[in-house]
mmCIF file of C-alpha atoms in Angstrom:
data_model
loop_
_atom_site.group_PDB
_atom_site.id
_atom_site.type_symbol
_atom_site.label_atom_id
_atom_site.label_comp_id
_atom_site.label_asym_id
_atom_site.label_seq_id
_atom_site.Cartn_x
_atom_site.Cartn_y
_atom_site.Cartn_z
ATOM 1 C CA MET A 1 89.672 108.475 102.238
ATOM 2 C CA ILE A 2 92.867 109.939 104.764
ATOM 3 C CA ILE A 3 91.631 110.538 108.011
ATOM 4 C CA GLU A 4 93.638 113.483 109.885
ATOM 5 C CA LEU A 5 94.075 112.525 113.819
ATOM 6 C CA ASP A 6 96.106 113.771 116.418
ATOM 7 C CA PHE A 7 98.359 110.939 117.329
ATOM 8 C CA THR A 8 99.005 109.396 120.385
ATOM 9 C CA LYS A 9 98.720 106.031 122.466
ATOM 10 C CA ALA A 10 94.434 107.143 123.092
ATOM 11 C CA ARG A 11 93.447 107.757 120.115
ATOM 12 C CA ILE A 12 94.983 105.251 118.596
ATOM 13 C CA GLU A 13 94.061 101.854 120.688
ATOM 14 C CA ASN A 14 90.255 103.855 120.253
ATOM 15 C CA LEU A 15 90.025 103.568 116.304
ATOM 16 C CA PRO A 16 87.325 100.917 115.474
ATOM 17 C CA THR A 17 88.691 98.259 112.282
ATOM 18 C CA PRO A 18 87.627 98.902 109.056
ATOM 19 C CA PRO A 19 85.278 96.428 107.262
ATOM 20 C CA ARG A 20 87.136 94.155 105.048
ATOM 21 C CA ARG A 21 86.446 94.794 101.488
ATOM 22 C CA SER A 22 83.101 93.146 99.450
ATOM 23 C CA ASN A 23 85.319 91.248 97.522
ATOM 24 C CA GLY A 24 86.345 89.052 101.243
ATOM 25 C CA LYS A 25 89.586 91.226 101.019
ATOM 26 C CA THR A 26 91.495 92.536 104.316
ATOM 27 C CA GLY A 27 90.440 95.824 104.434
ATOM 28 C CA GLU A 28 92.400 99.225 105.257
ATOM 29 C CA GLN A 29 91.843 102.951 107.010
ATOM 30 C CA TRP A 30 94.688 105.351 106.402
ATOM 31 C CA TYR A 31 95.088 108.056 108.699
ATOM 32 C CA LYS A 32 97.743 111.696 109.268
ATOM 33 C CA ASP A 33 99.364 112.783 111.520
ATOM 34 C CA ALA A 34 96.725 116.390 113.077
ATOM 35 C CA SER A 35 100.001 116.731 115.829
ATOM 36 C CA LYS A 36 101.448 119.415 116.865
ATOM 37 C CA HIS A 37 103.837 117.449 115.087
ATOM 38 C CA SER A 38 102.167 116.772 112.464
ATOM 39 C CA THR A 39 103.568 116.334 108.972
ATOM 40 C CA PRO A 40 101.652 115.083 106.156
ATOM 41 C CA LYS A 41 104.511 112.370 105.824
ATOM 42 C CA LEU A 42 103.537 109.703 108.666
ATOM 43 C CA GLN A 43 100.679 107.835 108.020
ATOM 44 C CA LEU A 44 99.735 104.759 109.634
ATOM 45 C CA ARG A 45 97.714 102.383 108.792
ATOM 46 C CA LEU A 46 94.859 99.614 109.715
ATOM 47 C CA SER A 47 93.427 96.595 108.147
ATOM 48 C CA SER A 48 90.918 95.073 109.301
ATOM 49 C CA THR A 49 92.430 92.612 111.092
ATOM 50 C CA GLY A 50 92.532 94.853 113.768
ATOM 51 C CA ILE A 51 97.135 95.046 112.468
ATOM 52 C CA LYS A 52 98.838 98.741 112.464
ATOM 53 C CA THR A 53 101.578 99.985 111.105
ATOM 54 C CA TRP A 54 103.680 103.568 110.590
ATOM 55 C CA TYR A 55 105.065 104.116 107.602
ATOM 56 C CA TYR A 56 106.345 107.278 105.100
ATOM 57 C CA VAL A 57 105.068 108.624 102.603
ATOM 58 C CA ALA A 58 107.809 110.688 99.916
ATOM 59 C CA LYS A 59 107.888 111.450 96.703
ATOM 60 C CA ILE A 60 111.181 109.568 96.008
ATOM 61 C CA ASP A 61 112.168 109.984 92.175
ATOM 62 C CA GLY A 62 109.409 111.518 91.223
ATOM 63 C CA THR A 63 106.836 108.618 92.051
ATOM 64 C CA THR A 64 105.299 107.831 95.989
ATOM 65 C CA SER A 65 106.452 105.547 97.988
ATOM 66 C CA LYS A 66 105.250 104.457 101.479
ATOM 67 C CA ILE A 67 107.793 103.361 103.624
ATOM 68 C CA ARG A 68 107.196 100.922 106.129
ATOM 69 C CA LEU A 69 108.348 101.883 109.976
ATOM 70 C CA GLY A 70 107.142 99.465 112.342
ATOM 71 C CA GLY A 71 104.602 98.472 113.812
ATOM 72 C CA TYR A 72 101.799 99.837 116.305
ATOM 73 C CA PRO A 73 102.673 98.905 119.529
ATOM 74 C CA GLU A 74 105.748 97.998 118.457
ATOM 75 C CA LEU A 75 106.398 101.701 117.786
ATOM 76 C CA THR A 76 105.260 105.249 119.135
ATOM 77 C CA PRO A 77 103.797 107.497 118.119
ATOM 78 C CA THR A 78 107.266 108.964 119.127
ATOM 79 C CA GLN A 79 109.669 106.809 117.896
ATOM 80 C CA ALA A 80 107.178 106.607 114.829
ATOM 81 C CA ARG A 81 107.676 110.569 113.981
ATOM 82 C CA GLU A 82 111.608 109.841 114.973
ATOM 83 C CA ALA A 83 111.808 107.782 111.970
ATOM 84 C CA ARG A 84 110.434 109.093 109.908
ATOM 85 C CA SER A 85 112.590 111.566 110.561
ATOM 86 C CA LYS A 86 115.621 108.822 110.574
ATOM 87 C CA THR A 87 114.528 108.844 106.642
ATOM 88 C CA SER A 88 113.897 111.881 105.957
ATOM 89 C CA GLY A 89 117.050 112.943 106.069
ATOM 90 C CA GLU A 90 118.708 109.616 104.330
ATOM 91 C CA ILE A 91 116.108 110.689 100.961
ATOM 92 C CA SER A 92 117.925 114.041 101.099
ATOM 93 C CA LEU A 93 121.212 112.717 100.676
ATOM 94 C CA GLY A 94 119.522 110.855 98.214
ATOM 95 C CA GLU A 95 119.262 107.183 99.568
ATOM 96 C CA ASN A 96 117.045 105.299 98.728
ATOM 97 C CA PRO A 97 115.917 103.549 101.993
ATOM 98 C CA GLN A 98 113.423 100.745 99.780
ATOM 99 C CA GLN A 99 117.073 100.145 97.847
ATOM 100 C CA ILE A 100 118.569 99.699 101.452
ATOM 101 C CA LYS A 101 116.249 97.407 103.288
ATOM 102 C CA ALA A 102 116.056 95.095 99.134
ATOM 103 C CA VAL A 103 119.674 94.662 99.739
ATOM 104 C CA ASN A 104 119.728 94.201 103.150
ATOM 105 C CA ARG A 105 116.967 91.492 102.831
ATOM 106 C CA ALA A 106 119.135 89.768 100.033
ATOM 107 C CA ARG A 107 122.251 89.671 102.767
ATOM 108 C CA ASP A 108 119.557 88.303 104.912
ATOM 109 C CA LEU A 109 118.172 85.194 102.344
ATOM 110 C CA GLN A 110 122.171 84.707 101.258
ATOM 111 C CA HIS A 111 122.926 83.440 104.154
ATOM 112 C CA THR A 112 119.673 81.318 105.066
ATOM 113 C CA PHE A 113 118.210 80.403 102.367
ATOM 114 C CA THR A 114 119.171 76.268 101.766
ATOM 115 C CA LEU A 115 118.776 74.127 98.921
ATOM 116 C CA GLN A 116 116.762 72.964 100.925
ATOM 117 C CA ASP A 117 114.243 75.067 100.842
ATOM 118 C CA ALA A 118 114.731 75.560 97.075
ATOM 119 C CA LEU A 119 113.245 72.116 97.023
ATOM 120 C CA ASP A 120 110.794 72.649 98.630
ATOM 121 C CA LEU A 121 109.881 75.765 97.121
ATOM 122 C CA HIS A 122 109.581 73.819 93.559
ATOM 123 C CA LEU A 123 107.532 70.957 94.863
ATOM 124 C CA ALA A 124 105.256 73.179 96.186
ATOM 125 C CA ASN A 125 105.638 76.162 93.478
ATOM 126 C CA ASN A 126 104.870 73.719 90.335
ATOM 127 C CA ASP A 127 101.919 71.096 89.624
ATOM 128 C CA LEU A 128 104.446 67.958 88.789
ATOM 129 C CA ARG A 129 103.303 64.200 88.164
ATOM 130 C CA PRO A 130 103.570 62.009 91.073
ATOM 131 C CA PRO A 131 106.037 59.939 89.692
ATOM 132 C CA THR A 132 107.753 63.302 88.882
ATOM 133 C CA ARG A 133 107.837 64.212 92.072
ATOM 134 C CA ALA A 134 108.606 60.964 93.603
ATOM 135 C CA GLY A 135 111.900 61.867 91.497
ATOM 136 C CA TYR A 136 113.631 64.720 92.753
ATOM 137 C CA SER A 137 112.729 63.572 96.173
ATOM 138 C CA GLN A 138 114.942 60.741 95.074
ATOM 139 C CA CYS A 139 116.815 62.511 93.838
ATOM 140 C CA PHE A 140 118.153 64.734 96.652
ATOM 141 C CA SER A 141 117.196 62.352 99.720
ATOM 142 C CA SER A 142 119.962 59.828 98.086
ATOM 143 C CA LYS A 143 123.404 58.654 99.724
ATOM 144 C CA VAL A 144 125.007 57.490 96.359
ATOM 145 C CA ASN A 145 124.604 60.923 94.910
ATOM 146 C CA GLY A 146 125.888 63.225 97.372
ATOM 147 C CA LEU A 147 122.681 65.609 97.263
ATOM 148 C CA SER A 148 121.831 65.375 100.703
ATOM 149 C CA LYS A 149 124.855 66.863 102.291
ATOM 150 C CA TRP A 150 123.994 70.161 100.639
ATOM 151 C CA LEU A 151 120.343 70.333 101.544
ATOM 152 C CA ASP A 152 121.374 72.374 104.599
ATOM 153 C CA LYS A 153 123.538 74.058 103.213
ATOM 154 C CA PRO A 154 122.482 77.942 101.997
ATOM 155 C CA LEU A 155 122.984 78.276 98.044
ATOM 156 C CA ALA A 156 125.240 80.886 97.931
ATOM 157 C CA ASN A 157 127.506 78.179 99.882
ATOM 158 C CA ILE A 158 127.053 76.140 96.327
ATOM 159 C CA SER A 159 129.416 77.154 93.707
ATOM 160 C CA ARG A 160 130.486 77.008 90.468
ATOM 161 C CA THR A 161 132.868 74.804 91.282
ATOM 162 C CA MET A 162 131.830 72.740 94.017
ATOM 163 C CA VAL A 163 129.199 71.873 91.536
ATOM 164 C CA LYS A 164 131.459 70.663 88.579
ATOM 165 C CA LYS A 165 133.990 68.709 90.272
ATOM 166 C CA TRP A 166 130.497 66.965 92.340
ATOM 167 C CA TYR A 167 129.452 66.183 88.233
ATOM 168 C CA ARG A 168 132.859 65.439 86.693
ATOM 169 C CA HIS A 169 132.122 62.842 89.467
ATOM 170 C CA ARG A 170 129.163 60.991 89.713
ATOM 171 C CA LEU A 171 129.766 61.545 85.030
ATOM 172 C CA LYS A 172 132.055 58.910 86.429
ATOM 173 C CA SER A 173 129.748 56.600 87.979
ATOM 174 C CA THR A 174 126.700 56.052 84.914
ATOM 175 C CA LYS A 175 126.011 58.806 82.304
ATOM 176 C CA SER A 176 122.441 59.416 82.412
ATOM 177 C CA SER A 177 122.562 59.309 85.922
ATOM 178 C CA ALA A 178 124.158 62.672 86.660
ATOM 179 C CA MET A 179 122.735 64.873 83.364
ATOM 180 C CA LEU A 180 119.341 63.848 85.279
ATOM 181 C CA GLU A 181 120.743 65.261 88.769
ATOM 182 C CA SER A 182 121.694 68.053 87.555
ATOM 183 C CA ARG A 183 119.031 69.201 85.538
ATOM 184 C CA TYR A 184 116.981 68.806 88.666
ATOM 185 C CA LEU A 185 119.440 70.388 90.499
ATOM 186 C CA ARG A 186 118.985 73.093 88.212
ATOM 187 C CA ALA A 187 115.543 72.902 87.603
ATOM 188 C CA VAL A 188 115.507 73.736 91.892
ATOM 189 C CA ILE A 189 117.534 76.520 92.052
ATOM 190 C CA ASN A 190 116.268 77.918 88.738
ATOM 191 C CA THR A 191 112.769 78.479 90.648
ATOM 192 C CA ALA A 192 114.344 80.316 94.054
ATOM 193 C CA ILE A 193 116.494 82.844 91.781
ATOM 194 C CA ALA A 194 112.882 83.235 90.450
ATOM 195 C CA GLU A 195 110.775 83.746 93.702
ATOM 196 C CA ALA A 196 112.842 86.470 94.579
ATOM 197 C CA LYS A 197 114.417 87.862 91.384
ATOM 198 C CA ASP A 198 109.797 88.137 92.049
ATOM 199 C CA LYS A 199 110.481 90.274 95.387
ATOM 200 C CA HIS A 200 113.316 92.365 93.905
ATOM 201 C CA ILE A 201 115.790 90.392 95.713
ATOM 202 C CA VAL A 202 118.820 89.061 94.081
ATOM 203 C CA LEU A 203 119.714 85.693 95.443
ATOM 204 C CA LEU A 204 122.845 84.598 93.419
ATOM 205 C CA GLU A 205 124.606 87.787 92.700
ATOM 206 C CA HIS A 206 126.611 85.404 90.499
ATOM 207 C CA GLY A 207 123.481 83.598 89.117
ATOM 208 C CA ASN A 208 123.051 79.674 88.748
ATOM 209 C CA PRO A 209 125.763 76.986 89.752
ATOM 210 C CA CYS A 210 124.809 74.959 87.210
ATOM 211 C CA ASP A 211 125.143 77.764 84.640
ATOM 212 C CA GLY A 212 128.979 76.060 83.862
ATOM 213 C CA LEU A 213 127.727 72.246 83.811
ATOM 214 C CA ALA A 214 127.682 73.090 79.144
ATOM 215 C CA SER A 215 132.343 73.476 79.355
ATOM 216 C CA VAL A 216 132.238 69.937 81.433
ATOM 217 C CA ASN A 217 129.854 68.108 78.875
ATOM 218 C CA LYS A 218 132.084 69.617 76.862
ATOM 219 C CA GLU A 219 134.690 68.346 77.664
ATOM 220 C CA LYS A 220 134.348 65.347 78.991
ATOM 221 C CA LYS A 221 131.983 65.354 75.022
ATOM 222 C CA VAL A 222 128.997 64.263 76.785
ATOM 223 C CA LYS A 223 126.231 62.874 75.126
ATOM 224 C CA LEU A 224 123.840 60.123 75.445
ATOM 225 C CA LYS A 225 123.346 57.530 72.699
ATOM 226 C CA PRO A 226 120.261 57.029 71.717
ATOM 227 C CA ARG A 227 118.401 54.092 72.812
ATOM 228 C CA THR A 228 119.370 50.712 70.289
ATOM 229 C CA GLY A 229 116.848 48.208 71.296
ATOM 230 C CA TYR A 230 113.634 48.146 69.914
ATOM 231 C CA ILE A 231 111.996 46.733 66.674
ATOM 232 C CA ARG A 232 112.279 47.771 63.296
ATOM 233 C CA PRO A 233 109.553 47.525 61.001
ATOM 234 C CA SER A 234 111.520 44.257 59.259
ATOM 235 C CA ASP A 235 111.413 42.391 63.042
ATOM 236 C CA MET A 236 107.851 43.258 63.615
ATOM 237 C CA PRO A 237 106.299 40.496 61.538
ATOM 238 C CA ALA A 238 108.910 37.358 63.787
ATOM 239 C CA PHE A 239 108.918 39.298 67.120
ATOM 240 C CA TYR A 240 104.826 38.964 65.692
ATOM 241 C CA SER A 241 104.130 35.811 65.902
ATOM 242 C CA ALA A 242 107.019 34.655 68.686
ATOM 243 C CA LEU A 243 104.957 36.491 70.652
ATOM 244 C CA LEU A 244 101.589 34.977 69.944
ATOM 245 C CA ASN A 245 103.181 31.906 69.923
ATOM 246 C CA LEU A 246 105.243 32.455 74.102
ATOM 247 C CA TYR A 247 105.342 29.352 75.897
ATOM 248 C CA SER A 248 103.041 29.440 78.256
ATOM 249 C CA ASP A 249 105.077 26.015 80.321
ATOM 250 C CA HIS A 250 106.844 27.895 83.314
ATOM 251 C CA PRO A 251 105.130 28.063 86.849
ATOM 252 C CA THR A 252 106.947 31.010 87.708
ATOM 253 C CA SER A 253 107.388 33.663 85.000
ATOM 254 C CA ASN A 254 103.537 34.321 84.543
ATOM 255 C CA PHE A 255 103.720 34.450 80.031
ATOM 256 C CA GLU A 256 100.665 34.703 79.868
ATOM 257 C CA THR A 257 100.032 37.315 81.391
ATOM 258 C CA ALA A 258 103.245 39.473 79.923
ATOM 259 C CA LYS A 259 101.153 38.360 76.460
ATOM 260 C CA ASP A 260 98.903 39.738 76.778
ATOM 261 C CA TYR A 261 99.684 42.810 77.946
ATOM 262 C CA LEU A 262 102.962 43.592 75.823
ATOM 263 C CA LEU A 263 100.018 42.853 73.231
ATOM 264 C CA PHE A 264 98.400 45.726 74.036
ATOM 265 C CA LEU A 265 101.319 48.076 73.603
ATOM 266 C CA LEU A 266 101.033 46.718 70.574
ATOM 267 C CA PHE A 267 97.573 47.084 69.406
ATOM 268 C CA SER A 268 97.135 50.200 71.729
ATOM 269 C CA GLY A 269 100.232 52.602 71.567
ATOM 270 C CA CYS A 270 99.926 53.162 75.518
ATOM 271 C CA ARG A 271 102.913 53.798 77.801
ATOM 272 C CA VAL A 272 104.734 50.922 79.388
ATOM 273 C CA ASP A 273 103.422 52.189 83.327
ATOM 274 C CA GLU A 274 100.291 53.003 81.895
ATOM 275 C CA THR A 275 98.703 50.442 80.118
ATOM 276 C CA ALA A 276 100.602 48.781 83.480
ATOM 277 C CA LYS A 277 98.246 50.468 86.267
ATOM 278 C CA LEU A 278 95.066 49.462 84.387
ATOM 279 C CA LYS A 279 91.844 48.324 86.709
ATOM 280 C CA ARG A 280 89.363 46.670 86.970
ATOM 281 C CA ASP A 281 86.605 50.529 86.418
ATOM 282 C CA ASP A 282 89.265 51.154 83.197
ATOM 283 C CA ILE A 283 87.878 49.293 81.436
ATOM 284 C CA ASN A 284 83.922 49.303 80.276
ATOM 285 C CA LEU A 285 82.619 45.911 77.314
ATOM 286 C CA LYS A 286 79.413 47.519 76.725
ATOM 287 C CA ARG A 287 81.002 50.776 75.388
ATOM 288 C CA LYS A 288 84.689 48.976 74.265
ATOM 289 C CA ILE A 289 87.026 52.275 75.748
ATOM 290 C CA PHE A 290 89.318 52.498 77.921
ATOM 291 C CA ILE A 291 90.566 54.582 80.678
ATOM 292 C CA LEU A 292 94.229 56.475 80.480
ATOM 293 C CA ARG A 293 93.690 58.039 84.427
ATOM 294 C CA LYS A 294 96.589 61.122 84.115
ATOM 295 C CA PRO A 295 98.778 60.631 81.750
ATOM 296 C CA LYS A 296 101.751 61.948 81.715
ATOM 297 C CA ASN A 297 100.772 64.263 78.455
ATOM 298 C CA GLY A 298 97.982 65.473 79.918
ATOM 299 C CA GLU A 299 95.917 66.276 83.528
ATOM 300 C CA ASP A 300 92.542 65.019 82.949
ATOM 301 C CA ASP A 301 92.106 61.046 82.272
ATOM 302 C CA ILE A 302 90.896 60.295 78.465
ATOM 303 C CA GLU A 303 88.829 57.577 76.756
ATOM 304 C CA LEU A 304 90.319 55.512 73.179
ATOM 305 C CA PRO A 305 88.680 52.972 72.066
ATOM 306 C CA LEU A 306 88.791 48.882 72.533
ATOM 307 C CA ASN A 307 89.680 48.250 68.523
ATOM 308 C CA HIS A 308 88.567 43.875 68.689
ATOM 309 C CA VAL A 309 92.029 42.766 69.501
ATOM 310 C CA LEU A 310 92.086 44.884 72.506
ATOM 311 C CA PHE A 311 88.343 43.815 73.080
ATOM 312 C CA GLU A 312 89.525 40.046 73.007
ATOM 313 C CA ILE A 313 92.109 40.576 75.532
ATOM 314 C CA THR A 314 90.256 42.856 78.215
ATOM 315 C CA GLU A 315 88.194 41.223 78.092
ATOM 316 C CA ARG A 316 90.325 37.187 78.755
ATOM 317 C CA ARG A 317 91.301 39.606 81.496
ATOM 318 C CA LEU A 318 88.371 40.873 83.613
ATOM 319 C CA ALA A 319 87.021 36.982 84.084
ATOM 320 C CA LYS A 320 90.899 36.977 85.786
ATOM 321 C CA ARG A 321 89.223 38.830 88.789
ATOM 322 C CA SER A 322 91.973 39.977 89.943
ATOM 323 C CA THR A 323 92.659 44.384 90.580
ATOM 324 C CA TYR A 324 94.691 45.653 87.715
ATOM 325 C CA LEU A 325 94.425 44.366 84.139
ATOM 326 C CA PHE A 326 98.302 42.863 83.871
ATOM 327 C CA SER A 327 98.667 42.260 87.589
ATOM 328 C CA ASP A 328 101.803 40.187 88.514
ATOM 329 C CA SER A 329 102.216 36.896 90.091
ATOM 330 C CA THR A 330 100.883 37.884 93.412
ATOM 331 C CA GLY A 331 97.827 39.354 91.658
ATOM 332 C CA LYS A 332 97.890 42.936 94.022
ATOM 333 C CA LYS A 333 99.846 44.607 92.492
ATOM 334 C CA PRO A 334 100.524 45.507 88.712
ATOM 335 C CA LEU A 335 103.011 43.885 86.420
ATOM 336 C CA LYS A 336 106.567 45.231 86.025
ATOM 337 C CA ARG A 337 108.552 45.030 82.520
ATOM 338 C CA PRO A 338 108.363 41.225 81.942
ATOM 339 C CA ALA A 339 112.088 40.164 81.480
ATOM 340 C CA LYS A 340 111.743 37.320 80.883
ATOM 341 C CA ALA A 341 108.860 36.967 78.311
ATOM 342 C CA LEU A 342 110.853 39.275 76.614
ATOM 343 C CA ALA A 343 113.579 37.125 76.275
#
């Protein structure tokens, strides 16, 4: 219900603060001008937080719109009536004040919203796993790829030409890194564009500056070759035999741990990093299970069975009394890629 009120400073100052809604959200009370200068188009909103805001309420293009004029006491009743008259005049000339404000907001945002702002927004809006989050941070802080120099630039100042030039330079160093970095850059800017679009603001008039990279890939014939460093089925018996007979007389190579680690990978099918990070508490010999903590393909922990081979490996590793099931030579950190053992 809208209450009529003679808008004076004294009456506005003494208005009672409305209570919050039953669901805990902010409550409000609307007032319309009842003075001799009254017009139903000038209204005052008082929230349960005590904030008072002037609005011009009118039909624009057949739709009732509430156009914010400013807050009280920044705008006195007299100034609010003047702002209402100005807005009414703009509408009578066929202008839409809301569209004008949206254009001005977009113009301001284009000159102030930086790549660092976009990165912060992307990391805040997306539930990324720690390795992925670390990948973004490393990518945009690296002095090698040059993206760190762009962090303070407004997105509107990062052109397609700049991105293409940067991408061609990166391709000369390493194709895989260039493609990954460009995907990160594209994703960060897309998040910013989508966020602005939700607020009816056009952040970048010409779209994502990374959209032109497809032509560079075609021009440079950029295509990553699939990996060839895998064990073919026909070679598996020989590889397995060599693994079982892996010598352990080298004092610094930690071959015993590497052997158990590689066997665990073979018989579990788990990912390299997830297996290396298995801890003592992740193994339950009584139930014959092991637990992968927050695996890459899901948010929840996964319980998997220990077959007889995995059971023997885990039982042997638990006797080592280290924090991780497969520790490095220090016994305090998870095992990294056992390059010597694989060789």
